[in-house]
mmCIF file of C-alpha atoms in Angstrom:
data_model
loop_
_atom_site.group_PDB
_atom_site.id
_atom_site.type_symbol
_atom_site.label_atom_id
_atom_site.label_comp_id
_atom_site.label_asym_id
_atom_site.label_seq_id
_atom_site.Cartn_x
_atom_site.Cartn_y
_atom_site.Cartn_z
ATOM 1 C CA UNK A 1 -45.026 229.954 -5.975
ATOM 2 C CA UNK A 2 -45.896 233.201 -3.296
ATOM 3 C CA UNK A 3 -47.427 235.647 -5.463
ATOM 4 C CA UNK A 4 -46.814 238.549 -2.707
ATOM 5 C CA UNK A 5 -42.957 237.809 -3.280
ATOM 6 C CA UNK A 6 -42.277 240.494 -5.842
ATOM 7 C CA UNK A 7 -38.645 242.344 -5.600
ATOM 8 C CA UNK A 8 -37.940 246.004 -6.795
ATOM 9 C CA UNK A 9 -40.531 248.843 -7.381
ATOM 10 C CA UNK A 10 -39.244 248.626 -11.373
ATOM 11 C CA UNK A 11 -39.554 244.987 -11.482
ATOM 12 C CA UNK A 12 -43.232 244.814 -10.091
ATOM 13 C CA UNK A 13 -44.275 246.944 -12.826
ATOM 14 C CA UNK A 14 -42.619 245.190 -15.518
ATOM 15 C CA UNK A 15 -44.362 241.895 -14.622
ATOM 16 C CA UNK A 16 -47.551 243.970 -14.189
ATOM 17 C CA UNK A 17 -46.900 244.537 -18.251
ATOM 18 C CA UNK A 18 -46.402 241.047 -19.474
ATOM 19 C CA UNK A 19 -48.792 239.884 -17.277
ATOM 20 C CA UNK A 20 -47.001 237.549 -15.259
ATOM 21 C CA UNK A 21 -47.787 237.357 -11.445
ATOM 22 C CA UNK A 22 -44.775 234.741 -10.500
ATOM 23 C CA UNK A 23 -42.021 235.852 -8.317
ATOM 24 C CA UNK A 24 -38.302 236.396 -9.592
ATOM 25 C CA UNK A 25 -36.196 236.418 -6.546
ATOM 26 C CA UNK A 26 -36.324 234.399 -3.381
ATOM 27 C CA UNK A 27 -37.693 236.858 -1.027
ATOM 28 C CA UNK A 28 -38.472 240.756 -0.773
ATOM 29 C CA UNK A 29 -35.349 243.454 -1.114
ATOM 30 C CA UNK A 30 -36.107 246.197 1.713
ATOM 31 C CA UNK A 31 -36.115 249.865 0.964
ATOM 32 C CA UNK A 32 -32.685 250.390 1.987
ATOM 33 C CA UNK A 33 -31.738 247.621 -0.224
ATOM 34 C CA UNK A 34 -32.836 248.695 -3.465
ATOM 35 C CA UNK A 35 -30.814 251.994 -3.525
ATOM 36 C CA UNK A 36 -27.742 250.716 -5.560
ATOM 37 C CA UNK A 37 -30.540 248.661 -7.913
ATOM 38 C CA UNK A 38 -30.279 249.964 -11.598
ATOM 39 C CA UNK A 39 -33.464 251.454 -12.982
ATOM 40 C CA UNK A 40 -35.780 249.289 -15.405
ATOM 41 C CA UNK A 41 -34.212 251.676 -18.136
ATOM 42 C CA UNK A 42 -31.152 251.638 -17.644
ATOM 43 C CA UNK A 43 -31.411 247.898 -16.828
ATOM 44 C CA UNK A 44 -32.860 247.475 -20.747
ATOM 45 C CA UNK A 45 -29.390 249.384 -22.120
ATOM 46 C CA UNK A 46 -26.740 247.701 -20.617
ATOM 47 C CA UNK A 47 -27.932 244.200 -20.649
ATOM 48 C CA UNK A 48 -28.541 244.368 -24.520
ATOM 49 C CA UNK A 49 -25.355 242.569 -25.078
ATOM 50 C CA UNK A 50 -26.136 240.049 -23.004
ATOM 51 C CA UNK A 51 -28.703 236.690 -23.100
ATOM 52 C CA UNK A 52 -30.616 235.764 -20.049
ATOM 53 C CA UNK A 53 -30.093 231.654 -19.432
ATOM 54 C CA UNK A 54 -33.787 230.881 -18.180
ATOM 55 C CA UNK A 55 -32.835 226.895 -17.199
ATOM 56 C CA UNK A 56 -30.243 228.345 -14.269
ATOM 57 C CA UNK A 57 -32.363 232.105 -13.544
ATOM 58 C CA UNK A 58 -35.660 232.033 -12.414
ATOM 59 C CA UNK A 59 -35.835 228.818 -10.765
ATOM 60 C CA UNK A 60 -38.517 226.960 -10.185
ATOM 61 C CA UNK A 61 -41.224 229.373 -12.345
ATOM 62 C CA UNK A 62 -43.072 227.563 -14.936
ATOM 63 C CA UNK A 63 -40.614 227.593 -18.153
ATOM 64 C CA UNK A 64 -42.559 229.918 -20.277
ATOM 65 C CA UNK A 65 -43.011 232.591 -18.049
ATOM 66 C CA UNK A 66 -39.425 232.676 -17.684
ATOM 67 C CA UNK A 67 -38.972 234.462 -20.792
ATOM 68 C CA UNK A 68 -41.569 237.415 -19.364
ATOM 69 C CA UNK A 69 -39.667 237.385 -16.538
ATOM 70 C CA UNK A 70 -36.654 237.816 -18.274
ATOM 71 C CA UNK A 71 -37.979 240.567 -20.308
ATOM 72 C CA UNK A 72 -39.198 242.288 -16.905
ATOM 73 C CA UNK A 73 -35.649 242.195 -15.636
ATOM 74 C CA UNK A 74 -34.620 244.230 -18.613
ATOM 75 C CA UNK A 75 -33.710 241.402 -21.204
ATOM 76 C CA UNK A 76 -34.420 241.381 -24.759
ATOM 77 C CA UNK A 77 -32.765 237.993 -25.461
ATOM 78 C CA UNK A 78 -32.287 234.422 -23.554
ATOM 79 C CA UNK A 79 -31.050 231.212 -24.034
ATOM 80 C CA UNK A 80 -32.387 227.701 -23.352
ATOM 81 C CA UNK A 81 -31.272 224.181 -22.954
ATOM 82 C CA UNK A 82 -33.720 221.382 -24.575
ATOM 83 C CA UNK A 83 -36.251 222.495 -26.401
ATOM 84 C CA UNK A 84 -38.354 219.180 -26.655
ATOM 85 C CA UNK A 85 -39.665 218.702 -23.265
ATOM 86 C CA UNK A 86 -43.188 218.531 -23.354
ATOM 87 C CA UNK A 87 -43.396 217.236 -19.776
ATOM 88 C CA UNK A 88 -41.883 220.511 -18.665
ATOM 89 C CA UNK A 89 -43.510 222.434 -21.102
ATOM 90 C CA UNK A 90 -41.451 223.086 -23.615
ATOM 91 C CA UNK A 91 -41.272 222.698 -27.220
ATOM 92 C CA UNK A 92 -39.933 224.731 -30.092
ATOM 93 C CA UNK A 93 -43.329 225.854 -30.857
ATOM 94 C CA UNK A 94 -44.338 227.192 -27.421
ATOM 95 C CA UNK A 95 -40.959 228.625 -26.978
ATOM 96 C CA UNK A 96 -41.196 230.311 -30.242
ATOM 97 C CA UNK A 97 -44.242 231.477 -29.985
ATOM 98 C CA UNK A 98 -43.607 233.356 -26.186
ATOM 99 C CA UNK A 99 -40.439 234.414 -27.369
ATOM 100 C CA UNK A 100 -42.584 236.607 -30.446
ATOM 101 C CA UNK A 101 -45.184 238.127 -28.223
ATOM 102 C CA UNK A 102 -42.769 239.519 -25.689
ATOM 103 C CA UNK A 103 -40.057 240.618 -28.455
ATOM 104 C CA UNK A 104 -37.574 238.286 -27.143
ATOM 105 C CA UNK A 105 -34.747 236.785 -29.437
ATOM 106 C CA UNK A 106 -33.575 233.265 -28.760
ATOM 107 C CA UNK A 107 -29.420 233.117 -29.075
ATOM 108 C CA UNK A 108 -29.234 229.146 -28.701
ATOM 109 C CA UNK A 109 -29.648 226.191 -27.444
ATOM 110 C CA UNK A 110 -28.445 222.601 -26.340
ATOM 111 C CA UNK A 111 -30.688 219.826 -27.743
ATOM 112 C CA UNK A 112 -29.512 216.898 -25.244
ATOM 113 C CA UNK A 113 -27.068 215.113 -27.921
ATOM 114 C CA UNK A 114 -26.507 211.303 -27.873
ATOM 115 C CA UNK A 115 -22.714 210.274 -26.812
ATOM 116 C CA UNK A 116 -21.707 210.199 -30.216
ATOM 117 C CA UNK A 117 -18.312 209.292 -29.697
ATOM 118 C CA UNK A 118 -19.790 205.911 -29.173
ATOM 119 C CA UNK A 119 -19.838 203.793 -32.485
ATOM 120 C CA UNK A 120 -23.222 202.521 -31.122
ATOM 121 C CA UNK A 121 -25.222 205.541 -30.873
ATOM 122 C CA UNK A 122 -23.915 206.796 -34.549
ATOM 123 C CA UNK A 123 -27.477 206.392 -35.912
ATOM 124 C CA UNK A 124 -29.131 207.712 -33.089
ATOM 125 C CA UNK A 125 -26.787 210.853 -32.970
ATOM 126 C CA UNK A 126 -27.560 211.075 -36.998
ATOM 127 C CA UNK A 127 -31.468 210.512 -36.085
ATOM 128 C CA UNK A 128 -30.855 213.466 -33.188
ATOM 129 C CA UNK A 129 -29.530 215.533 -35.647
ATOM 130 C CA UNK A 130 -32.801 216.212 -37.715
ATOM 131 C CA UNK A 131 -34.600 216.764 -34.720
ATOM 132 C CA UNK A 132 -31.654 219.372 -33.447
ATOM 133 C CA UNK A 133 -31.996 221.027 -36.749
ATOM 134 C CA UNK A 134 -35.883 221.343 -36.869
ATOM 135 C CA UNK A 135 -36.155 222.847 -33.559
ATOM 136 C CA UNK A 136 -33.277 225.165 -34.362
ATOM 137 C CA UNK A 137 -35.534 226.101 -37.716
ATOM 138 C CA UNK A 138 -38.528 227.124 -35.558
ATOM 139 C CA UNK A 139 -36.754 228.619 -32.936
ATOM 140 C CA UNK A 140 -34.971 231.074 -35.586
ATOM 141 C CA UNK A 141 -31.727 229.904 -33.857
ATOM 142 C CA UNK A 142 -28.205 229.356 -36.501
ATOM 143 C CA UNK A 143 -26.701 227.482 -34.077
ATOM 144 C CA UNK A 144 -26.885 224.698 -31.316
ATOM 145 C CA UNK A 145 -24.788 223.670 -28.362
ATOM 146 C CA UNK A 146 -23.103 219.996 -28.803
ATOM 147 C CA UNK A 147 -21.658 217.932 -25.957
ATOM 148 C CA UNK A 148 -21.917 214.163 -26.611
ATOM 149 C CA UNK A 149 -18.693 213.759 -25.021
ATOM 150 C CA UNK A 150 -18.753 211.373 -21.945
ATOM 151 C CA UNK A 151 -16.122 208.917 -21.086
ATOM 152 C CA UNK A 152 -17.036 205.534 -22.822
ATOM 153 C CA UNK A 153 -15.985 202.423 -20.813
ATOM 154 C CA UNK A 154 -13.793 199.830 -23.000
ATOM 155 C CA UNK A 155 -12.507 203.009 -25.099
ATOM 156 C CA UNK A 156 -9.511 204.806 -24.964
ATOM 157 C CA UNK A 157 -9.639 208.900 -24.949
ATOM 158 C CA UNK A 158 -7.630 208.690 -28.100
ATOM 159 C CA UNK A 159 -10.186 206.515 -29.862
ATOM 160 C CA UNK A 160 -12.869 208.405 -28.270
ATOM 161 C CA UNK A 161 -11.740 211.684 -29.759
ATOM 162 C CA UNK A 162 -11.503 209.610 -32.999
ATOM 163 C CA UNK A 163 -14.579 208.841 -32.982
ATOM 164 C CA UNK A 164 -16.154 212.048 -32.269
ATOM 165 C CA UNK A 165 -14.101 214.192 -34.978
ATOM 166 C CA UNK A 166 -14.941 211.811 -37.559
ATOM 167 C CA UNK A 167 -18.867 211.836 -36.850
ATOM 168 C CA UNK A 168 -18.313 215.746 -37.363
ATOM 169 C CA UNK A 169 -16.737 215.544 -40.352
ATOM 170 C CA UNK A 170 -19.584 213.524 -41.651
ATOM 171 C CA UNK A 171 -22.478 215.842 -40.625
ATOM 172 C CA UNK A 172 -20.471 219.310 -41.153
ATOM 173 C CA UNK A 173 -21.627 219.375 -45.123
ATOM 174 C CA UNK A 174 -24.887 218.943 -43.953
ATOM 175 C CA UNK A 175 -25.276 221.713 -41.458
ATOM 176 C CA UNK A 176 -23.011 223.844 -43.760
ATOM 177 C CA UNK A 177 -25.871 223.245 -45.948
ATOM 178 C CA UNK A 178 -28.665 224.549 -43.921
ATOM 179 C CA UNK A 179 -26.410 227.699 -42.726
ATOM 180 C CA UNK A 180 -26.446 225.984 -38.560
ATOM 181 C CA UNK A 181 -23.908 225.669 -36.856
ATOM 182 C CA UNK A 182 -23.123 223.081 -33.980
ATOM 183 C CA UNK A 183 -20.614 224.660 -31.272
ATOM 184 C CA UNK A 184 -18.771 221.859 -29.194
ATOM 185 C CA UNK A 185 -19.169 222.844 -25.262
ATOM 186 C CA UNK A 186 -16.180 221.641 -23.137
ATOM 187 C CA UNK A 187 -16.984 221.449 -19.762
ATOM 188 C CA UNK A 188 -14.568 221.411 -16.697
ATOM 189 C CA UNK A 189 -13.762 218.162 -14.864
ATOM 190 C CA UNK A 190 -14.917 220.550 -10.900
ATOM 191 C CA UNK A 191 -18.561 220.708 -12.208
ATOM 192 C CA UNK A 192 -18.928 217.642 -15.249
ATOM 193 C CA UNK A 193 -16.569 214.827 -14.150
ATOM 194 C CA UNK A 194 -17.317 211.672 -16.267
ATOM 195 C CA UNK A 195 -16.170 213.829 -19.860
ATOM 196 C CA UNK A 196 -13.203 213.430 -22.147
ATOM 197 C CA UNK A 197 -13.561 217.622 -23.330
ATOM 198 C CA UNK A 198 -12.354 219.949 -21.080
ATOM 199 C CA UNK A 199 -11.343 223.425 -21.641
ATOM 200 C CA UNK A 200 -9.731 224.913 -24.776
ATOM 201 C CA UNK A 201 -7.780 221.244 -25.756
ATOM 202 C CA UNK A 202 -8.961 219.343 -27.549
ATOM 203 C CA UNK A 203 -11.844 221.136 -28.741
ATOM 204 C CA UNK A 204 -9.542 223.292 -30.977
ATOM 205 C CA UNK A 205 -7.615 220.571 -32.273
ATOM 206 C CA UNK A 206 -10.802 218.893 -33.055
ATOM 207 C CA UNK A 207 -12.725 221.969 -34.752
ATOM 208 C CA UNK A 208 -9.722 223.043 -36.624
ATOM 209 C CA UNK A 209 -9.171 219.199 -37.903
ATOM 210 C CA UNK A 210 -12.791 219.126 -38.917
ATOM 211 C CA UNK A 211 -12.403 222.694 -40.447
ATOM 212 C CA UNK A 212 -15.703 223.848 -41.280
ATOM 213 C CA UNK A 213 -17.633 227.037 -41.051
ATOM 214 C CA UNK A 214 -20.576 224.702 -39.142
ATOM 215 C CA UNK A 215 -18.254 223.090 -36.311
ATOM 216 C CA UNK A 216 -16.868 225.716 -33.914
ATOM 217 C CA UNK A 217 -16.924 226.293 -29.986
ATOM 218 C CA UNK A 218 -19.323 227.042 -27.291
ATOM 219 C CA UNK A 219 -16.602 228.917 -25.462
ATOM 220 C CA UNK A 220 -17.807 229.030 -22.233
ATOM 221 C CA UNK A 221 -15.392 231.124 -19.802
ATOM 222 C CA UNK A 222 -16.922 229.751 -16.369
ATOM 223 C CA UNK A 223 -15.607 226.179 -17.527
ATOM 224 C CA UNK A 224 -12.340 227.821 -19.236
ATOM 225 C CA UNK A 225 -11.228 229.258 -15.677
ATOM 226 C CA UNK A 226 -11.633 226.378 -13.873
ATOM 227 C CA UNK A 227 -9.614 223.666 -16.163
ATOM 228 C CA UNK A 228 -7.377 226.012 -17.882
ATOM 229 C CA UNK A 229 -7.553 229.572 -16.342
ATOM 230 C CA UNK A 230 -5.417 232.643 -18.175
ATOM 231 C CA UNK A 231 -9.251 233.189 -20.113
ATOM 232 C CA UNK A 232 -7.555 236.276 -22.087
ATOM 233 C CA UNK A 233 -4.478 234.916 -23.439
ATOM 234 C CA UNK A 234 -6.155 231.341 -23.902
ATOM 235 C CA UNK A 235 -9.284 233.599 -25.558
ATOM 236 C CA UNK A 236 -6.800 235.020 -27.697
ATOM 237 C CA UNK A 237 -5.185 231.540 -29.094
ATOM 238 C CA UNK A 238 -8.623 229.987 -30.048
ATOM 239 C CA UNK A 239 -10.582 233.142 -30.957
ATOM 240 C CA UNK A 240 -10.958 231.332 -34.712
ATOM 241 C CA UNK A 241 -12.943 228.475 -33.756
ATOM 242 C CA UNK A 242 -15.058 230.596 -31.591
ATOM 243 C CA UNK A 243 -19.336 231.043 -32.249
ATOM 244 C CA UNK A 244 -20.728 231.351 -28.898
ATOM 245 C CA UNK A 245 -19.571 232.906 -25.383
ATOM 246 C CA UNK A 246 -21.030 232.023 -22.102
ATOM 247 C CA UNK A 247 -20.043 233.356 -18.858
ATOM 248 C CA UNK A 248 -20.271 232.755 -15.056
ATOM 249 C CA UNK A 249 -18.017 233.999 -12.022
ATOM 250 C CA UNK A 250 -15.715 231.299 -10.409
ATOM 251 C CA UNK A 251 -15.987 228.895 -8.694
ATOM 252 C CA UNK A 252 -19.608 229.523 -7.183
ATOM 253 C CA UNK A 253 -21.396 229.860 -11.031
ATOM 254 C CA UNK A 254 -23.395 233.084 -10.058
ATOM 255 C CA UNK A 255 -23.151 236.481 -11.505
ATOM 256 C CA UNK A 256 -20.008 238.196 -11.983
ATOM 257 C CA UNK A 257 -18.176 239.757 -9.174
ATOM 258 C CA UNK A 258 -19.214 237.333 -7.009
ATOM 259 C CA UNK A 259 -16.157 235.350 -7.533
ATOM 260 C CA UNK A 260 -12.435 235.509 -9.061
ATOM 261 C CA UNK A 261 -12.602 236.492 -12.524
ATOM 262 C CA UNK A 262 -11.911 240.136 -13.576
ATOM 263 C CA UNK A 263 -14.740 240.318 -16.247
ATOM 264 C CA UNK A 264 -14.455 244.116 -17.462
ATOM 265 C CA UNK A 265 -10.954 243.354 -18.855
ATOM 266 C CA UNK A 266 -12.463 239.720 -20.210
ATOM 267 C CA UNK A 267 -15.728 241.142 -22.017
ATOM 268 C CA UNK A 268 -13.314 244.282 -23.260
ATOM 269 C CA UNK A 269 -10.949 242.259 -24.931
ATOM 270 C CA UNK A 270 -13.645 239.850 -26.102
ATOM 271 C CA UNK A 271 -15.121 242.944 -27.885
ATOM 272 C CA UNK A 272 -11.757 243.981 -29.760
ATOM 273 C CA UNK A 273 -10.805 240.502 -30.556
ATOM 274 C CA UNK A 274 -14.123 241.178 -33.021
ATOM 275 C CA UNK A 275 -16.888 239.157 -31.552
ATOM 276 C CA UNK A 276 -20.012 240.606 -32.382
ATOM 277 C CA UNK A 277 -22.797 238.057 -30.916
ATOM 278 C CA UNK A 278 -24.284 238.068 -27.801
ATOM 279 C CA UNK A 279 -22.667 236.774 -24.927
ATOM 280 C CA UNK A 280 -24.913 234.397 -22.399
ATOM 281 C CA UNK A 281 -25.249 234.986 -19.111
ATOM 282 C CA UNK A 282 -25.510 230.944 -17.868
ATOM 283 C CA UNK A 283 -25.200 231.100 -14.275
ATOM 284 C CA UNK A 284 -26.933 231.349 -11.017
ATOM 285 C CA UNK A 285 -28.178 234.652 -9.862
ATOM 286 C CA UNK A 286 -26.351 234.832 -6.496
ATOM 287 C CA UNK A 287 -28.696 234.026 -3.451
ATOM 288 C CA UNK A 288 -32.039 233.321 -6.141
ATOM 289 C CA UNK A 289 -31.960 237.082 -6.749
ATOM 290 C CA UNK A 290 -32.174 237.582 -10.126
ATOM 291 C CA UNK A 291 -33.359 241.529 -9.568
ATOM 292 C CA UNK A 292 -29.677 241.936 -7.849
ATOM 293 C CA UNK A 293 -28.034 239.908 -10.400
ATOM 294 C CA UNK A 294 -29.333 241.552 -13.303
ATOM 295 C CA UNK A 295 -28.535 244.873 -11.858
ATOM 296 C CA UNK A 296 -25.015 243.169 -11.209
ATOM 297 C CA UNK A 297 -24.382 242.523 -14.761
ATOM 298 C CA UNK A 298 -25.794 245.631 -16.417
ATOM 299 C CA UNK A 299 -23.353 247.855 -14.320
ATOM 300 C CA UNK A 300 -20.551 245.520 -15.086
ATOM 301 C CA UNK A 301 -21.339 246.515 -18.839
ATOM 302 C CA UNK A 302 -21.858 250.346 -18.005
ATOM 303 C CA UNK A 303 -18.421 250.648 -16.351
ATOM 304 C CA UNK A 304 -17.043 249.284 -19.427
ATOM 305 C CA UNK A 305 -19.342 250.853 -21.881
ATOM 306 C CA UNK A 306 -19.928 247.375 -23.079
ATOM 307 C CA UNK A 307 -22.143 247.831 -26.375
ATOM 308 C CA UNK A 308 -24.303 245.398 -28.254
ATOM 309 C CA UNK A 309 -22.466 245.161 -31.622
ATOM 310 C CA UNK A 310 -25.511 243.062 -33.566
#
């Protein structure tokens, strides 16, 4: 990547700290353009709630100094994808170990499940599963994003949701057991055609037939708005089965305000429904400017007084 790329006074020094010398943004922000720009400081406050997704920001930096670069923006947590991908450098380990030496906290991540819903990959789903938990283990991480969940051909939705509740039911005593949790991620058909879980139903049916503490929902509003919409009152109906928020504006998947959702009055009522985790930012800084889209997000959560409540 063009080293002389740097964006933002604040930012340049922060990479300067961690020592990382790879750009963030996809070109230089003139003088005149950095005036609405939060400071560093102020940056580091209001993003507290919130974890960095490093597989959509910072694209294409090398994956571990994504995490510096998240920390430069003002982060102090993130959230991954797969973490056993040596190729692209990344394994627990690594990740881990970055994630210590800059003070970063790892929120979760999605281990690439098997289509479990498929009676053939049962054993390779149960197989996935130890790997899924040791990773989680290093990483520090309780819980785990789970998808599995593409159409199978010869099989009916209704057997495919079958199949897929009862494989839960078999493994929830064993992650109840090692205090994880796997959250079920329903995409929307726009983005992930080719899936049998969209939006709110039936993921609740499914995690409140499977009723344990260890199977619960991903509940992502960028895929909520676009197969269900009404994210506050639909919020409100499946707040139970609810571990893990992500977020992203509508339809374009970049940073809020960028698109139709009204995220103040979303991340307020998230907050006095009672959720206390952090809430991941999984989308695509608007334009490849992550300085703008962190600055973006922390004065969402300023004009709201959004707090961290961990």
């Amino acid at each position: 990547m063009d080293r002389r790329k740097f964006i933002g006074s604040s930012l340049v020094a922060g990479l300067a700290t961690t020592g990382l010398t790879s750009c963030v943004s996809n070109s230089s922000i003139k003088t005149d353009q950095k005036s609405d720009i939060l400071s560093l400081s102020e940056r580091q406050k209001w993003l507290a709630p919130f974890a960095c997704n490093i597989e959509q920001w910072f694209r294409p930096m090398p994956f571990l100094d994504r995490i510096n670069a998240a920390k430069a923006l003002g982060f102090s947590a993130v959230e991954i994808w797969n973490p056993n991908q040596a190729k692209k450098g990344k394994t627990p380990e690594s990740i881990a170990k970055r994630a210590k030496e800059q003070g970063i906290t790892i929120t979760t991540y999605s281990p690439s499940a098997p289509n479990f819903a498929d009676p053939k990959n049962e054993q390779a789903f149960m197989q996935w599963l130890d790997g899924a938990i040791a990773a989680g283990k290093t990483l520090n991480i309780p819980n785990f994003n789970l998808t599995g969940h593409k159409l199978i051909e010869g099989l009916s939705e209704a057997q495919m949701l079958e199949n897929y509740t009862r494989v839960l039911k078999k493994v929830a005593p064993r992650l109840e057991a090692v205090n994880m949790v796997a959250t079920i991620e329903p995409y929307n058909p726009f983005n992930h055609p080719g899936h049998f879980i969209y939006g709110n139903e039936p993921a609740l049916s499914i995690c409140r037939e499977v009723n344990s503490p260890s199977v619960k929902i991903n509940w992502d509003f960028f895929h909520m708005q676009r197969t269900n919409g009404n994210l506050i009152t639909n919020l409100e109906n499946g707040f139970d089965q609810v571990a893990y928020i992500q977020f992203a504006d509508s339809p374009s998947r970049n940073q809020p305000g960028t698109g139709e959702v009204a995220y103040g009055k979303v991340f307020t009522r998230l907050r006095e429904l009672g959720y206390t985790g952090y809430i991941g930012a999984e989308f695509f800084p608007e334009n490849k400017d992550s300085l703008r889209a962190a600055s973006d997000l922390a004065r969402l959560a300023k004009s709201i007084n959004l707090q961290p409540s961990f």
